[in-house]
CSV table of C-alpha atoms and ligand atoms in Angstrom, one decimal:
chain,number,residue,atom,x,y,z
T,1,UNK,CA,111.1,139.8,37.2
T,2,UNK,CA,113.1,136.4,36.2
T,3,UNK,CA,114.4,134.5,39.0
T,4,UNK,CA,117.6,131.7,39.1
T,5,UNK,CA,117.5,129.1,41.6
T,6,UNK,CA,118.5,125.1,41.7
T,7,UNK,CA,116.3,122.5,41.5
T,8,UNK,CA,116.0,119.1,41.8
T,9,UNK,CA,114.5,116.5,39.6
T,10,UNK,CA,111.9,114.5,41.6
T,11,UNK,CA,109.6,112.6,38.5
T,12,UNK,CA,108.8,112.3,34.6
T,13,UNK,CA,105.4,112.3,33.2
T,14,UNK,CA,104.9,112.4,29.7
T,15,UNK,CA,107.6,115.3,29.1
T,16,UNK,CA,107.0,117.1,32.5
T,17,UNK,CA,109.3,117.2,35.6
T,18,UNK,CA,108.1,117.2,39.1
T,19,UNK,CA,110.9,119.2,40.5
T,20,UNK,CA,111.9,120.4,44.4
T,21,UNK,CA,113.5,124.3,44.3
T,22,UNK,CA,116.3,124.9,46.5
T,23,UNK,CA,114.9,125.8,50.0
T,24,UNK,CA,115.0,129.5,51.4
T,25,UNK,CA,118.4,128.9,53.0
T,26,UNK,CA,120.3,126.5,50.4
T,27,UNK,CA,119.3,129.4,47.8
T,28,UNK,CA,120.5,131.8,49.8
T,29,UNK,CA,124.0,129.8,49.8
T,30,UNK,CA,124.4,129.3,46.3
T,31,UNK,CA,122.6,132.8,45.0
T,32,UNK,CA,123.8,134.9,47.6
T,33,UNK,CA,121.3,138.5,47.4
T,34,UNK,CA,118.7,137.3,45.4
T,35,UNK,CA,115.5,136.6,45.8
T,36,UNK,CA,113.4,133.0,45.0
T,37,UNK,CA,109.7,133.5,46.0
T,38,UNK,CA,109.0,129.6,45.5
T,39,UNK,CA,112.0,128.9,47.5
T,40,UNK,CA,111.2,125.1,48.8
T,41,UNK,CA,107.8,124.1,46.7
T,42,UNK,CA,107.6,121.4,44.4
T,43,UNK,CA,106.2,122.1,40.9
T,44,UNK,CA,105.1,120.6,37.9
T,45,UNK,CA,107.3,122.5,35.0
T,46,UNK,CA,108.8,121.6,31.8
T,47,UNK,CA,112.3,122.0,30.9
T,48,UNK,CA,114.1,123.7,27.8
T,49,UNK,CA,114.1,122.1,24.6
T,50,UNK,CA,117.3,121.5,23.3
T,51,UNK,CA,118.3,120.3,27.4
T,52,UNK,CA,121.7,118.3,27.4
T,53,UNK,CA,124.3,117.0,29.8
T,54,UNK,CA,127.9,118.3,27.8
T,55,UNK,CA,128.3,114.3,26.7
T,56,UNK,CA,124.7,114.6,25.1
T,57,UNK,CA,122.5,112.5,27.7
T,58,UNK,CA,118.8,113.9,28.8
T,59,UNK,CA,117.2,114.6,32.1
T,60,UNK,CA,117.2,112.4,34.7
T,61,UNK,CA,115.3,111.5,37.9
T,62,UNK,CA,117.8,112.9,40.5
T,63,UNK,CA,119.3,115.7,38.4
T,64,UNK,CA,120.4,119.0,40.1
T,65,UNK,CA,119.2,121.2,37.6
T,66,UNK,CA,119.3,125.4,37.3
T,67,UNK,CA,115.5,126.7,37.1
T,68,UNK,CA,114.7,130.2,35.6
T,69,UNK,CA,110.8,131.5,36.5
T,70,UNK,CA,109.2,134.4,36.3
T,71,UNK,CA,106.3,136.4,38.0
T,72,UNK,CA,104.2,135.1,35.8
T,73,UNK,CA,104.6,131.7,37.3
T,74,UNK,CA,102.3,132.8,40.6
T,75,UNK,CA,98.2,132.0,40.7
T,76,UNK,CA,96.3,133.3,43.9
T,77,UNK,CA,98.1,131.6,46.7
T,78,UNK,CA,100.9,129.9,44.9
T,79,UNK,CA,101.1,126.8,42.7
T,80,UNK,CA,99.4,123.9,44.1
T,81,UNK,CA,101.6,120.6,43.9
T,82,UNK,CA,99.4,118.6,41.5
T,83,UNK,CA,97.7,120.9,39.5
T,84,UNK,CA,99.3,120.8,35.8
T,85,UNK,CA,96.9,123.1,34.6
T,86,UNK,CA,98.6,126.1,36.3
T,87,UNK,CA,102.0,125.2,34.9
T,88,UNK,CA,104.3,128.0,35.9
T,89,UNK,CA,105.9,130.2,33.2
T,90,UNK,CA,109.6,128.8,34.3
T,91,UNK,CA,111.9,126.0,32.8
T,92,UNK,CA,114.8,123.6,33.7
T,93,UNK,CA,117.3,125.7,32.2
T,94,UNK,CA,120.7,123.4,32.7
T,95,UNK,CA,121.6,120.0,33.9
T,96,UNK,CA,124.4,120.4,36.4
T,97,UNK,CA,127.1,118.1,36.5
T,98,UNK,CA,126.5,114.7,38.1
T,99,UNK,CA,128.2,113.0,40.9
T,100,UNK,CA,127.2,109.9,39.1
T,101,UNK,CA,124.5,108.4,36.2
T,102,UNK,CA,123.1,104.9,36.9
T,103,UNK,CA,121.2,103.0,34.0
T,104,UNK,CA,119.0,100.8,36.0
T,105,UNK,CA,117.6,102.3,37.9
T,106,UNK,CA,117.8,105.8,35.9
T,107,UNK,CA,118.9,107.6,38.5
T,108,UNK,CA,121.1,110.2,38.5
T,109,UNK,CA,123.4,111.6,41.8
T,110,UNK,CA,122.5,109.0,44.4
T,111,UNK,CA,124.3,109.9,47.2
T,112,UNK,CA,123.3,106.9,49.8
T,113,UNK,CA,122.7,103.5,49.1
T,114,UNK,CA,121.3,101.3,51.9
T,115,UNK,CA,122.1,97.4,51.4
T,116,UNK,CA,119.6,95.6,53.3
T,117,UNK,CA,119.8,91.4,53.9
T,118,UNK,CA,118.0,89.2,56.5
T,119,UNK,CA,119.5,86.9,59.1
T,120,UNK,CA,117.3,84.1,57.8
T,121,UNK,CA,114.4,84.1,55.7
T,122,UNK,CA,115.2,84.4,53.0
T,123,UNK,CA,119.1,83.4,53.6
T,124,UNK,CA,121.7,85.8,52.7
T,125,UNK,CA,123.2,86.3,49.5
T,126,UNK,CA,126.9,87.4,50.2
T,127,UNK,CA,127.4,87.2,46.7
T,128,UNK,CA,124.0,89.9,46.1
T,129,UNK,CA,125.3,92.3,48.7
T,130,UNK,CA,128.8,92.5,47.5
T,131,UNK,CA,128.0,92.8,44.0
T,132,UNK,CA,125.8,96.3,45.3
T,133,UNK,CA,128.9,97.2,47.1
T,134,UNK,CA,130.7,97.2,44.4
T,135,UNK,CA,128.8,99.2,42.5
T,136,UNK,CA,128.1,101.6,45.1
T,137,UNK,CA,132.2,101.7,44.9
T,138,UNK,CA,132.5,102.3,41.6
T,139,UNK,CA,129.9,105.0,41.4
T,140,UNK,CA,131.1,107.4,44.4
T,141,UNK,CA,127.6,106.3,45.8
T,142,UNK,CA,128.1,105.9,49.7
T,143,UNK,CA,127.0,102.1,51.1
T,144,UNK,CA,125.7,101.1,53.9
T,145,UNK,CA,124.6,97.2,55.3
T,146,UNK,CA,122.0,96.6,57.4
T,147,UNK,CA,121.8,93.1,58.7
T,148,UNK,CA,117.7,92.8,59.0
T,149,UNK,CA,115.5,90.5,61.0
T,150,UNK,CA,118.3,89.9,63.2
T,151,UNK,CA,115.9,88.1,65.9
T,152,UNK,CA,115.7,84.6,63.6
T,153,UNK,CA,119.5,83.9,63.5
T,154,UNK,CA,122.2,86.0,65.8
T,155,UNK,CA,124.5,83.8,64.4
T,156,UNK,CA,124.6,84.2,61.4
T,157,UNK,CA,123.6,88.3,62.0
T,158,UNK,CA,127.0,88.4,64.2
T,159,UNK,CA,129.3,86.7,61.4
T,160,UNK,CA,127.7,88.9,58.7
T,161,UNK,CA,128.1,91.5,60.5
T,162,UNK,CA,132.3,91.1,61.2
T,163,UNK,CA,132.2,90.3,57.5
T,164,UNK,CA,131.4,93.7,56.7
T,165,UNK,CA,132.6,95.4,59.4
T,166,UNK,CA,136.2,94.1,58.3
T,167,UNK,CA,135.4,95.4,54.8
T,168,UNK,CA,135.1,98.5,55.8
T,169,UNK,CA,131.3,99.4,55.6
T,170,UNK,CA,129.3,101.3,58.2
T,171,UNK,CA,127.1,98.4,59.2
T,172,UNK,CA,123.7,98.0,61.2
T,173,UNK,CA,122.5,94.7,62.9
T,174,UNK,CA,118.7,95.1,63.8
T,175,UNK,CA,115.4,93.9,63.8
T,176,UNK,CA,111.9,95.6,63.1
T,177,UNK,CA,110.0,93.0,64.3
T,178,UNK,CA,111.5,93.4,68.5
T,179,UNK,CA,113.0,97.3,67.6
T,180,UNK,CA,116.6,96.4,68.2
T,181,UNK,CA,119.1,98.7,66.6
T,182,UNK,CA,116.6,100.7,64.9
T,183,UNK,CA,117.3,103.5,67.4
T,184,UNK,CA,120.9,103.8,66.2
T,185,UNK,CA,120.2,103.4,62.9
T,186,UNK,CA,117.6,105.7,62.5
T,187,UNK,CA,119.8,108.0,64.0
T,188,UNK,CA,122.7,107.7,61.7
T,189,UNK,CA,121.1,107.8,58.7
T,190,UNK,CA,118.6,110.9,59.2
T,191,UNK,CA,122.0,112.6,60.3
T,192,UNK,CA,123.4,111.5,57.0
T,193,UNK,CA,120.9,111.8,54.6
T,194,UNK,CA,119.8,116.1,54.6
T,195,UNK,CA,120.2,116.9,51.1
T,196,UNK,CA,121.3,114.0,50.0
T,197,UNK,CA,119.2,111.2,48.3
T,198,UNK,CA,119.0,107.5,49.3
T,199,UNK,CA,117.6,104.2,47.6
T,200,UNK,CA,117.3,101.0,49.6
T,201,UNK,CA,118.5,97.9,47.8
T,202,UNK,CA,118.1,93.9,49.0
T,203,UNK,CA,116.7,91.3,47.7
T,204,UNK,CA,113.2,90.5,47.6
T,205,UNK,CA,111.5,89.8,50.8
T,206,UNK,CA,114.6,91.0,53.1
T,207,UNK,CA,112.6,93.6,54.7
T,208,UNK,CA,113.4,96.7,53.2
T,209,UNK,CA,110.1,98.4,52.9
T,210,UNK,CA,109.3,97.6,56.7
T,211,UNK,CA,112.4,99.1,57.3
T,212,UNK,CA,111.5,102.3,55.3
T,213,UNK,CA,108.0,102.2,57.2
T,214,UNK,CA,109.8,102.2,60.5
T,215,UNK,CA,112.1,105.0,59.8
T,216,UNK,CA,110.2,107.4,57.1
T,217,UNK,CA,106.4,106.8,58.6
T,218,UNK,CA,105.5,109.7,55.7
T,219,UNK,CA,106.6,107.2,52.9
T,220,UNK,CA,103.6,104.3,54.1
T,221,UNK,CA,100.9,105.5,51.4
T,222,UNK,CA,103.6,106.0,48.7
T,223,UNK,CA,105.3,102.7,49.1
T,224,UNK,CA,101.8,101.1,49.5
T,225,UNK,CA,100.6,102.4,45.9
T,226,UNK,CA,103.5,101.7,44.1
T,227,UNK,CA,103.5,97.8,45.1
T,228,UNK,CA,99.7,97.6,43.9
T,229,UNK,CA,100.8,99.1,41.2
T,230,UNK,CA,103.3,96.5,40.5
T,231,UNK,CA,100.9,93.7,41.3
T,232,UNK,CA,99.1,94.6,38.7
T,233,UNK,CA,101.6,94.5,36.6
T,234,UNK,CA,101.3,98.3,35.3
T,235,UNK,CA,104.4,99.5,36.8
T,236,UNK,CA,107.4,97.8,34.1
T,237,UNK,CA,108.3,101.1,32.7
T,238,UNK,CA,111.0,100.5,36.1
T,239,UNK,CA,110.7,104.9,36.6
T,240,UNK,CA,112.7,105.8,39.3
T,241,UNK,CA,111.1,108.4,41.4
T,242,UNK,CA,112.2,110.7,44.6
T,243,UNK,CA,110.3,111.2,47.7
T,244,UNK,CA,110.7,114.0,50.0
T,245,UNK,CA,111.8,113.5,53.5
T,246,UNK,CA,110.2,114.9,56.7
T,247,UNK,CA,113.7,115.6,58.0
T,248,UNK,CA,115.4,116.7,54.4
T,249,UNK,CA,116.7,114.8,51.9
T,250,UNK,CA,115.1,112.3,49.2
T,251,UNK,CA,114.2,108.4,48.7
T,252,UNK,CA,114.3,106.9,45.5
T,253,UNK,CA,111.7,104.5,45.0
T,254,UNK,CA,112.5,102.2,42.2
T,255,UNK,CA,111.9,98.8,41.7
T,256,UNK,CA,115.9,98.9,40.4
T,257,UNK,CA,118.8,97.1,41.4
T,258,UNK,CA,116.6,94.3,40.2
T,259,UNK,CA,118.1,91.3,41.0
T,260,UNK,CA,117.7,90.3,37.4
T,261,UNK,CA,120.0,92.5,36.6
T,262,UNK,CA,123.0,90.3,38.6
T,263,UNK,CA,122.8,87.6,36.2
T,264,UNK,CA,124.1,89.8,33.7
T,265,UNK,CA,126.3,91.7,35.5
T,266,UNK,CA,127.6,94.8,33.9
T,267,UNK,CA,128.3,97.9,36.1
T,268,UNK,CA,131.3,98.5,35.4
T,269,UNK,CA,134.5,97.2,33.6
T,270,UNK,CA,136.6,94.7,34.0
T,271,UNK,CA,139.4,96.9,34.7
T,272,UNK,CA,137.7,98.5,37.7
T,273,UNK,CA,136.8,95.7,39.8
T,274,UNK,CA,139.8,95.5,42.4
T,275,UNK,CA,139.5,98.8,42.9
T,276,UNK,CA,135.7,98.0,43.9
T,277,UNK,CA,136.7,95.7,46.6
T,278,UNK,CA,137.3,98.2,49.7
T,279,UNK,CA,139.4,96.1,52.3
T,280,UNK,CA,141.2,94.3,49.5
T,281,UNK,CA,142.9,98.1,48.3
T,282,UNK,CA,145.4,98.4,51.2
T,283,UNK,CA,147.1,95.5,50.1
T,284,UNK,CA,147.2,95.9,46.8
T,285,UNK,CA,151.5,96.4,45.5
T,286,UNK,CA,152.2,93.6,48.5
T,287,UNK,CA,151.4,91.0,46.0
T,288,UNK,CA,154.3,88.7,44.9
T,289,UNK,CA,153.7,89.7,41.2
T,290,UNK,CA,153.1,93.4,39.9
T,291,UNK,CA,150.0,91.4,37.7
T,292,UNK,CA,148.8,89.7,40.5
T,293,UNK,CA,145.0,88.8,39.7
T,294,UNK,CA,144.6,88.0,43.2
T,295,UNK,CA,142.1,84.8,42.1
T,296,UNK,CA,144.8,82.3,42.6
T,297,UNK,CA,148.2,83.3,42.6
T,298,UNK,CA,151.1,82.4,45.1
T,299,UNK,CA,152.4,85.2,47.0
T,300,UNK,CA,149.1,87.1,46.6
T,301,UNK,CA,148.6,89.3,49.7
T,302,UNK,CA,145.1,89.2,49.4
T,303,UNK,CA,144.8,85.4,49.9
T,304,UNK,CA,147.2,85.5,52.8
T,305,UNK,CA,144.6,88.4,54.6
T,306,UNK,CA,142.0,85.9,54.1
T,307,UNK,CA,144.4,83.3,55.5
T,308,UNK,CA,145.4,85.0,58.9
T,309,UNK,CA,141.6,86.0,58.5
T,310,UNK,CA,141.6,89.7,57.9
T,311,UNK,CA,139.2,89.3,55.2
T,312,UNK,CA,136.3,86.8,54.8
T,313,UNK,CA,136.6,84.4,52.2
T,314,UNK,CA,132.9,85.0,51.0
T,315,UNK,CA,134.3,88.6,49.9
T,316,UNK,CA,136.3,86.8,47.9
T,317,UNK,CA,134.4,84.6,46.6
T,318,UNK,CA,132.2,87.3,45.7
T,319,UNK,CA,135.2,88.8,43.9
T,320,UNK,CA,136.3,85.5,41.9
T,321,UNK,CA,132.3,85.3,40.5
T,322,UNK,CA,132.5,89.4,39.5
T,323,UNK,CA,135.7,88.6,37.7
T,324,UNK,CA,135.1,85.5,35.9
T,325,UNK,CA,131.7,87.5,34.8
T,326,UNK,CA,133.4,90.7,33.9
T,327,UNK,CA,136.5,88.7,32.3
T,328,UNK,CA,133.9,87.4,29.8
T,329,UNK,CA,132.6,90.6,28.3
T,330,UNK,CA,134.2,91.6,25.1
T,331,UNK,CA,134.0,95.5,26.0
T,332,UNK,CA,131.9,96.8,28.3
T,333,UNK,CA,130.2,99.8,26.4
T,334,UNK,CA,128.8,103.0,28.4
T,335,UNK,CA,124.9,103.0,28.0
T,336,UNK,CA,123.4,106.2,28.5
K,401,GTP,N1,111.0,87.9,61.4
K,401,GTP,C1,111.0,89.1,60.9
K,401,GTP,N2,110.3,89.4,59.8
K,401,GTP,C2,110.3,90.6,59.3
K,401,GTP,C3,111.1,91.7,59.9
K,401,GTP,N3,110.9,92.8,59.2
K,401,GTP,C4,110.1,92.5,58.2
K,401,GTP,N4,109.7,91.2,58.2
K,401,GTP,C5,108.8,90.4,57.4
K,401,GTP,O1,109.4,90.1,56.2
K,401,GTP,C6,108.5,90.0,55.1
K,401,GTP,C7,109.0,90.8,53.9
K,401,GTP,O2,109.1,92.2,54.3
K,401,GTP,P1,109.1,93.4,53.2
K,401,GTP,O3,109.4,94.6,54.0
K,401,GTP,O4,107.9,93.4,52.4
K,401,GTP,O5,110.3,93.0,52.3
K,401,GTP,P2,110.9,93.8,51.0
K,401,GTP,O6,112.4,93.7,51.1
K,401,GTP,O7,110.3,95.1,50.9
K,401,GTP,O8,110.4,92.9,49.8
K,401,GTP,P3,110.2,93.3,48.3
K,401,GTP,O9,109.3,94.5,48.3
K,401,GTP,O10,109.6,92.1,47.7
K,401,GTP,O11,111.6,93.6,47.7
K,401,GTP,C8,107.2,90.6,55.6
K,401,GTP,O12,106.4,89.5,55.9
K,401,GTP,C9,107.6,91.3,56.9
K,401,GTP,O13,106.6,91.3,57.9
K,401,GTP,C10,111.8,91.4,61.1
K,401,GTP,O14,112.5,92.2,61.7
K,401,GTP,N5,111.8,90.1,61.5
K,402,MG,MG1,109.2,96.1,49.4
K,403,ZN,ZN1,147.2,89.4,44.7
């Protein structure tokens, strides 16, 4: 008997996917009267040969993918989650169309992407978190600020927090060190995130994996080996990977978004930067010239929002760097 189900693409090694089938009831939904007796286990399997996206690109960490297995696939009480000797007689038979492809990380459909700073220590980068921002935007991938370690400066925690509050962004003030705000954020994000897959971004030292640790206690030994792994200096190959969620969903842990990667920044074209900028899109068409760069020009409604202070001028400051950058690129070229 051959069975169909979806699967997900959690890890690569050395030709292999670790992949998570479709659960019982999200089978049932997209295969309605048909049967997947590994409904919900991970597995170690290989995918087809000749495996393509329609523009020619290969498998990626965070694929939806369509799985065909047999009966053949089952051993005495199932296939056990590590064991590639028992390699079940199944393969990836399709990639499905992505929501979205990133190059660094390799990631494909990321659904959520949490942008974490600090207060204080180390001092905010506006200019880090709105570059993230837009590229969330431009990839359909959902952002999120969180405002960490909010005990060492309310200050500046409040005015970060207005900042991206006026742009738009669902944003979270808190601190792991007293517990404030981790309650509600918690909360929001474990309502947000079932099926879905999430990567937490930030620059070093902002808190992020103490976060994670707070709200995904399952990830501690995970998150713990991968940053000996890294002080060793073994982990460079930058594999994303996707962890499994008590409460549903996924967590990609990659050392991507690598700061490094800002210097050269290349996400996206030129062309699609205003549209990256959230709260600048309303005004857009109120400018005094159809061309209007918004950098400098007079007339440009963007410069009178920040003027009556509607937007914060570190958004826009943000925006002059990203365009000067972008401006400077011959052609931005689509790496697969
Ligand atoms: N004051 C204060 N310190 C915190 C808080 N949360 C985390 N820290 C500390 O900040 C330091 C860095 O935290 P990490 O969670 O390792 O930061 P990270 O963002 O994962 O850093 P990288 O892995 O290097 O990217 C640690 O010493 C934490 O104990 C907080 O709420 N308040
Ligand atoms: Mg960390
Ligand atoms: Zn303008």
């Amino acid at each position: 008997m051959e069975y169909k189900t979806q699967c997900r693409v959690l890890r690569g090694v050395g030709g292999l996917y670790y992949v998570s089938l479709a659960d019982s009831e999200a089978h049932s939904a997209l295969y309605p009267d048909t049967a997947s007796p590994l409904a919900g286990k991970t597995l170690l399997t290989r995918a087809r040969g000749s495996l393509r996206t329609p523009d020619g690109g290969k498998i990626k960490v965070g694929d939806i993918c369509e799985f065909i297995y047999t009966d053949n696939s089952f051993t005495e009480g199932g296939i056990p989650q590590d064991d590639s000797s028992g390699l079940p007689e199944g393969a990836v038979s399709a990639i499905l169309p992505r929501r979205n492809s990133l190059i660094r990380p390799p990631l494909s459909n990321l659904d959520i992407l949490v942008i974490v700073c600090a207060s204080a220590a180390p001092a905010p980068a506006t200019e880090t978190i709105d570059k993230l921002l837009s590229v969330a935007e431009y990839h359909g991938i959902e952002a999120i600020v969180v405002i960490g370690k909010s005990e060492l400066d309310g200050e500046v925690a409040e005015k970060l927090e207005k900042t991206y509050k006026s742009a738009l962004y669902p944003t979270f003030t808190l601190s792991c060190y007293e517990g404030d705000g981790i309650e509600e954020f918690s909360s929001y994000i474990k309502e947000r995130l079932r099926g879905k897959v999430a990567a937490f971004a930030g620059a070093s030292g902002v808190g992020k994996s103490t976060l994670i640790n707070a709200l995904f206690p399952e990830m501690k030994l995970a998150a713990g080996e991968i940053s000996r792994k890294i002080s060793r200096g073994k982990h460079t190959t930058r594999q994303a990977e996707l962890f499994p969620l008590e409460g549903g969903g996924f967590l990609a842990d990659t050392p991507g978004f690598s700061m490094i990667d800002f210097e050269n920044f290349d996400f996206f074209p030129f062309d699609a930067l205003p549209d990256t900028m959230r709260e600048f899109r309303e005004h857009y068409g109120e400018c005094k010239y159809l061309d209007c760069s918004h950098t400098k020009e007079e007339g440009c409604a963007i410069l009178d929002a920040i003027e009556r202070g509607e937007i914060a001028p570190s958004r826009h400051e943000s925006y002059l760097s990203m365009y000067k950058t972008l401006k400077a690129k011959p052609r931005w070229e689509k790496r697969q």
